[in-house]
Amino acid sequence: MARIGAIFNPYTHTPDEFRDAVLAAEREGLPELWIWEDCFRTSAFAAATAALAWTDALRIGIGIAPMPLRNVAATAMEIATIERLFPGRLLPGVGHGVLPWMGQVGARVASPLTLMGEYVPALRTLLAGEQADAAGRYVTLDAVRLDAPPAVAPLVYAAAEGPKTLRLSGEVADGTVLDSGHTPAEVRVAVDAIRGARADAGRAGEHDIVSYVVAAFGADAEARAIADVGDKPDPHERAVWGDPAAVAAALGAYFDAGIDDAVLLPASRVDLAEFYASAAEVARLIGRA
């Protein structure tokens, strides 16, 4: 079933605005609110925990937290603790991190692909309550097992952009987070690469694909959406805008391209309560389609 979420953008809104935004998302019936962790802004796991404590139904996605910043065992402990406290409401994702930022803190790795290939399977093993042993280039674990793993392990998402990372995410992760600014045709190429790699790896089950999509509602929505896309070719194909019915219709092309979850991104500063109310209406329309 197609899902809809929205984003709290740390570039346009500050941490002291987060609580009101979360409460607005819950009040309006938004199914999912996604956050991310960029250096040197808001901590993803602290923010996710607070948001889940403030609400009863809202699911929180982390898309993403950078792998180089944390030992995989620490990340597993963070996720497992949150999952035990708020079962089934966390959608945790990890990624390479922005390389210059990773360099600033002495955590930049020479091969981000190798790191993902070692880190994500180890994280999934630990969250499944199993013993993890690894002697890789970046991940070293000696008989590590969580004392309190989740009753049900959450899906582990990986952020992916380039062809190699897209395929690797299909091979090792449970889901993939795609960044905004892509056309439905570009998303289709990414989806095919991810799901093809999963099949080639012999992995059973479905791979959950989340795509951020620039969206604008209200007055001058088209102009604002196009401006938010930035300097890319064919900007009209890289965003959605209008009233909730128009946005729901435009998102059909992304779902037809194979995604499972469209997460609406207000790339410029907006009234978040109004944006989340409109996004929640999109979710209701999609659910009735």
Short mmCIF file of C-alpha atoms in Angstrom, two decimals:
data_model
loop_
_atom_site.label_atom_id
_atom_site.label_comp_id
_atom_site.label_asym_id
_atom_site.label_seq_id
_atom_site.Cartn_x
_atom_site.Cartn_y
_atom_site.Cartn_z
CA MET A 1 0.00 0.00 0.00
CA ALA A 2 1.32 3.43 -0.96
CA ARG A 3 2.41 5.53 2.02
CA ILE A 4 2.85 9.27 2.53
CA GLY A 5 5.09 11.13 4.95
CA ALA A 6 6.60 14.57 5.33
CA ILE A 7 9.91 16.00 6.50
CA PHE A 8 11.09 18.26 9.28
CA ASN A 9 13.89 20.07 7.46
CA PRO A 10 16.76 21.05 9.80
CA TYR A 11 18.06 23.55 7.23
CA THR A 12 14.91 25.68 7.37
CA HIS A 13 13.64 25.00 10.91
CA THR A 14 15.50 24.96 14.21
CA PRO A 15 15.42 22.35 17.00
CA ASP A 16 13.27 24.57 19.22
CA GLU A 17 10.54 24.37 16.55
CA PHE A 18 10.59 20.58 16.51
CA ARG A 19 8.12 19.84 19.31
CA ASP A 20 5.39 22.04 17.84
CA ALA A 21 6.00 20.50 14.43
CA VAL A 22 5.74 16.97 15.78
CA LEU A 23 2.52 17.76 17.67
CA ALA A 24 1.06 19.36 14.54
CA ALA A 25 1.92 16.28 12.48
CA GLU A 26 0.22 14.02 15.02
CA ARG A 27 -2.82 16.30 15.35
CA GLU A 28 -3.34 16.45 11.59
CA GLY A 29 -3.10 12.68 11.19
CA LEU A 30 0.15 12.60 9.22
CA PRO A 31 1.29 8.95 9.15
CA GLU A 32 5.07 9.53 9.07
CA LEU A 33 7.46 12.33 9.90
CA TRP A 34 11.04 12.01 8.66
CA ILE A 35 14.16 13.67 10.01
CA TRP A 36 17.83 13.43 9.19
CA GLU A 37 21.14 14.04 10.89
CA ASP A 38 23.56 16.43 9.25
CA CYS A 39 26.67 17.81 10.88
CA PHE A 40 26.37 19.79 12.98
CA ARG A 41 22.68 20.13 13.57
CA THR A 42 20.14 17.94 15.39
CA SER A 43 20.92 14.47 16.69
CA ALA A 44 18.68 11.98 14.90
CA PHE A 45 18.21 9.47 17.72
CA ALA A 46 17.57 12.07 20.42
CA ALA A 47 15.04 13.84 18.19
CA ALA A 48 13.34 10.58 17.21
CA THR A 49 13.00 9.50 20.83
CA ALA A 50 11.51 12.83 21.87
CA ALA A 51 9.05 12.82 18.95
CA LEU A 52 7.88 9.30 19.73
CA ALA A 53 7.43 10.18 23.42
CA TRP A 54 5.31 13.22 22.52
CA THR A 55 2.96 11.25 20.25
CA ASP A 56 0.90 8.07 20.12
CA ALA A 57 0.54 7.14 16.45
CA LEU A 58 3.10 9.09 14.42
CA ARG A 59 5.91 7.02 12.95
CA ILE A 60 9.35 8.63 12.82
CA GLY A 61 11.78 7.96 9.99
CA ILE A 62 15.50 8.65 10.25
CA GLY A 63 16.68 9.25 6.75
CA ILE A 64 19.54 9.19 7.53
CA ALA A 65 22.13 9.00 10.32
CA PRO A 66 25.73 8.85 9.05
CA MET A 67 27.44 5.51 9.62
CA PRO A 68 30.99 6.83 10.11
CA LEU A 69 29.98 8.82 13.21
CA ARG A 70 29.00 5.77 15.30
CA ASN A 71 30.27 2.29 15.94
CA VAL A 72 27.67 -0.11 14.58
CA ALA A 73 27.11 -1.61 18.04
CA ALA A 74 26.24 1.86 19.39
CA THR A 75 23.79 2.42 16.53
CA ALA A 76 22.21 -0.97 17.19
CA MET A 77 21.82 -0.09 20.88
CA GLU A 78 20.20 3.25 19.99
CA ILE A 79 17.71 1.66 17.60
CA ALA A 80 16.96 -1.31 19.85
CA THR A 81 16.27 0.94 22.84
CA ILE A 82 13.91 3.16 20.86
CA GLU A 83 12.17 0.15 19.33
CA ARG A 84 11.65 -1.44 22.75
CA LEU A 85 10.18 1.83 24.07
CA PHE A 86 7.98 2.56 21.03
CA PRO A 87 7.45 -0.71 19.12
CA GLY A 88 6.85 -0.47 15.40
CA ARG A 89 7.07 3.31 15.12
CA LEU A 90 10.72 3.86 14.16
CA LEU A 91 12.01 3.71 10.58
CA PRO A 92 15.80 3.83 11.02
CA GLY A 93 18.13 4.66 8.15
CA VAL A 94 21.87 5.02 7.75
CA GLY A 95 24.09 6.44 5.05
CA HIS A 96 27.62 7.44 4.10
CA GLY A 97 27.37 10.94 5.53
CA VAL A 98 28.63 14.01 3.69
CA LEU A 99 32.29 13.26 3.15
CA PRO A 100 33.72 16.72 3.98
CA TRP A 101 31.79 16.70 7.27
CA MET A 102 33.04 13.23 8.05
CA GLY A 103 36.53 14.54 7.41
CA GLN A 104 36.00 17.41 9.85
CA VAL A 105 35.43 14.97 12.70
CA GLY A 106 38.12 12.50 11.68
CA ALA A 107 35.59 9.87 10.58
CA ARG A 108 35.93 9.94 6.80
CA VAL A 109 36.53 6.51 5.29
CA ALA A 110 38.40 5.76 2.10
CA SER A 111 35.69 3.43 0.79
CA PRO A 112 32.12 4.36 1.76
CA LEU A 113 30.83 1.36 -0.21
CA THR A 114 32.97 -1.02 1.83
CA LEU A 115 31.72 0.60 5.02
CA MET A 116 28.08 0.15 4.00
CA GLY A 117 28.71 -3.43 2.94
CA GLU A 118 30.10 -4.22 6.38
CA TYR A 119 27.98 -1.96 8.57
CA VAL A 120 24.42 -2.60 7.39
CA PRO A 121 24.55 -6.44 7.60
CA ALA A 122 26.11 -6.19 11.06
CA LEU A 123 23.40 -3.76 12.16
CA ARG A 124 20.64 -6.02 10.86
CA THR A 125 22.22 -9.04 12.58
CA LEU A 126 22.38 -7.27 15.93
CA LEU A 127 18.81 -5.97 15.69
CA ALA A 128 17.63 -9.50 14.90
CA GLY A 129 19.01 -10.56 18.29
CA GLU A 130 21.77 -12.64 16.78
CA GLN A 131 25.48 -12.71 17.53
CA ALA A 132 27.56 -10.58 15.22
CA ASP A 133 31.18 -11.38 14.41
CA ALA A 134 33.09 -9.30 11.91
CA ALA A 135 36.70 -8.63 11.02
CA GLY A 136 36.29 -6.18 8.17
CA ARG A 137 38.11 -3.12 6.98
CA TYR A 138 35.88 -0.84 9.08
CA VAL A 139 33.63 -3.06 11.21
CA THR A 140 35.15 -5.28 13.88
CA LEU A 141 32.87 -7.24 16.21
CA ASP A 142 33.86 -10.10 18.49
CA ALA A 143 30.87 -12.15 19.69
CA VAL A 144 28.65 -9.07 20.07
CA ARG A 145 24.99 -9.61 20.90
CA LEU A 146 22.41 -7.15 22.22
CA ASP A 147 21.10 -7.99 25.68
CA ALA A 148 17.71 -6.44 24.86
CA PRO A 149 17.08 -6.68 21.12
CA PRO A 150 13.73 -5.57 19.70
CA ALA A 151 10.90 -8.08 19.86
CA VAL A 152 10.56 -7.49 16.12
CA ALA A 153 13.56 -6.07 14.30
CA PRO A 154 12.71 -2.87 12.38
CA LEU A 155 13.58 -2.52 8.73
CA VAL A 156 17.02 -0.98 8.25
CA TYR A 157 17.13 1.59 5.45
CA ALA A 158 20.19 2.75 3.56
CA ALA A 159 20.51 6.01 1.66
CA ALA A 160 21.64 5.53 -1.92
CA GLU A 161 22.33 7.77 -4.90
CA GLY A 162 24.89 6.44 -7.39
CA PRO A 163 24.55 3.15 -9.31
CA LYS A 164 26.94 1.17 -7.09
CA THR A 165 25.34 2.35 -3.87
CA LEU A 166 21.84 1.69 -5.21
CA ARG A 167 22.75 -1.89 -5.98
CA LEU A 168 24.52 -2.36 -2.66
CA SER A 169 21.49 -1.07 -0.76
CA GLY A 170 19.40 -3.71 -2.52
CA GLU A 171 21.89 -6.39 -1.54
CA VAL A 172 22.35 -5.55 2.15
CA ALA A 173 19.52 -3.30 3.44
CA ASP A 174 15.80 -3.82 4.03
CA GLY A 175 14.88 -0.55 2.37
CA THR A 176 16.37 2.41 0.54
CA VAL A 177 15.92 6.17 0.98
CA LEU A 178 16.19 8.16 -2.25
CA ASP A 179 16.90 11.88 -2.12
CA SER A 180 14.61 14.53 -3.63
CA GLY A 181 14.96 16.27 -6.97
CA HIS A 182 14.55 13.24 -9.23
CA THR A 183 12.07 12.72 -12.04
CA PRO A 184 9.80 9.66 -11.93
CA ALA A 185 11.82 8.20 -14.81
CA GLU A 186 15.06 8.57 -12.81
CA VAL A 187 13.36 7.01 -9.80
CA ARG A 188 12.32 4.05 -11.95
CA VAL A 189 15.95 3.45 -12.91
CA ALA A 190 16.95 3.51 -9.25
CA VAL A 191 14.12 1.18 -8.22
CA ASP A 192 15.03 -1.32 -10.92
CA ALA A 193 18.68 -1.28 -9.83
CA ILE A 194 17.80 -1.79 -6.17
CA ARG A 195 15.30 -4.58 -6.69
CA GLY A 196 17.43 -6.24 -9.34
CA ALA A 197 20.40 -6.36 -6.97
CA ARG A 198 18.24 -7.80 -4.21
CA ALA A 199 17.06 -10.56 -6.53
CA ASP A 200 20.61 -11.24 -7.75
CA ALA A 201 21.72 -11.56 -4.11
CA GLY A 202 19.07 -14.23 -3.57
CA ARG A 203 17.27 -12.27 -0.87
CA ALA A 204 13.60 -13.11 -0.36
CA GLY A 205 10.90 -10.62 0.57
CA GLU A 206 10.17 -7.06 -0.49
CA HIS A 207 12.54 -4.10 -0.40
CA ASP A 208 10.86 -0.93 0.90
CA ILE A 209 11.71 2.15 -1.16
CA VAL A 210 11.24 5.65 0.23
CA SER A 211 11.58 8.68 -2.02
CA TYR A 212 11.77 12.28 -0.86
CA VAL A 213 9.75 14.53 -3.18
CA VAL A 214 9.85 18.33 -3.17
CA ALA A 215 6.30 19.58 -2.61
CA ALA A 216 4.52 22.91 -2.24
CA PHE A 217 0.96 23.77 -1.30
CA GLY A 218 -1.01 27.01 -1.35
CA ALA A 219 -0.44 30.28 -3.14
CA ASP A 220 2.31 30.37 -5.77
CA ALA A 221 2.93 26.66 -5.13
CA GLU A 222 4.30 25.96 -8.61
CA ALA A 223 6.84 28.79 -8.50
CA ARG A 224 7.98 27.83 -5.00
CA ALA A 225 8.30 24.15 -5.89
CA ILE A 226 10.35 24.90 -9.00
CA ALA A 227 12.59 27.25 -7.02
CA ASP A 228 13.08 24.56 -4.39
CA VAL A 229 14.24 22.05 -6.99
CA GLY A 230 17.16 24.29 -7.83
CA ASP A 231 19.25 24.44 -10.98
CA LYS A 232 18.35 21.09 -12.55
CA PRO A 233 17.05 20.30 -16.03
CA ASP A 234 13.29 19.78 -16.45
CA PRO A 235 12.45 21.15 -12.98
CA HIS A 236 8.71 20.72 -13.58
CA GLU A 237 9.26 16.96 -13.54
CA ARG A 238 11.13 17.01 -10.23
CA ALA A 239 8.50 18.35 -7.81
CA VAL A 240 4.79 18.27 -7.04
CA TRP A 241 2.55 21.21 -6.15
CA GLY A 242 -0.98 22.50 -5.84
CA ASP A 243 -3.82 21.51 -3.54
CA PRO A 244 -3.75 18.06 -1.90
CA ALA A 245 -5.73 16.48 -4.73
CA ALA A 246 -3.28 17.79 -7.34
CA VAL A 247 -0.29 16.62 -5.30
CA ALA A 248 -1.85 13.17 -4.79
CA ALA A 249 -2.42 12.88 -8.53
CA ALA A 250 1.13 13.99 -9.37
CA LEU A 251 2.59 11.48 -6.94
CA GLY A 252 0.99 8.71 -8.96
CA ALA A 253 3.95 8.84 -11.35
CA TYR A 254 6.35 8.15 -8.46
CA PHE A 255 4.31 5.23 -7.18
CA ASP A 256 4.05 3.90 -10.74
CA ALA A 257 7.86 4.09 -10.84
CA GLY A 258 7.93 1.58 -8.00
CA ILE A 259 8.35 3.47 -4.74
CA ASP A 260 6.45 2.47 -1.60
CA ASP A 261 6.60 5.72 0.34
CA ALA A 262 6.57 9.33 -0.90
CA VAL A 263 7.93 11.71 1.74
CA LEU A 264 7.09 15.33 1.00
CA LEU A 265 9.89 17.83 1.44
CA PRO A 266 9.23 21.53 2.08
CA ALA A 267 12.62 22.69 0.85
CA SER A 268 11.97 26.33 1.73
CA ARG A 269 10.66 27.68 5.00
CA VAL A 270 6.90 27.16 5.37
CA ASP A 271 4.24 27.03 8.07
CA LEU A 272 4.81 23.43 9.10
CA ALA A 273 1.36 22.94 10.64
CA GLU A 274 -0.25 23.94 7.35
CA PHE A 275 2.17 21.82 5.33
CA TYR A 276 1.58 18.74 7.48
CA ALA A 277 -2.20 19.24 7.32
CA SER A 278 -2.01 19.25 3.52
CA ALA A 279 0.34 16.26 3.48
CA ALA A 280 -2.04 14.35 5.77
CA GLU A 281 -4.88 15.07 3.35
CA VAL A 282 -2.70 13.72 0.52
CA ALA A 283 -2.22 10.56 2.59
CA ARG A 284 -5.98 10.20 3.02
CA LEU A 285 -6.55 10.68 -0.70
CA ILE A 286 -3.87 8.17 -1.60
CA GLY A 287 -5.36 5.70 0.87
CA ARG A 288 -8.78 5.98 -0.76
CA ALA A 289 -7.45 5.67 -4.31
#
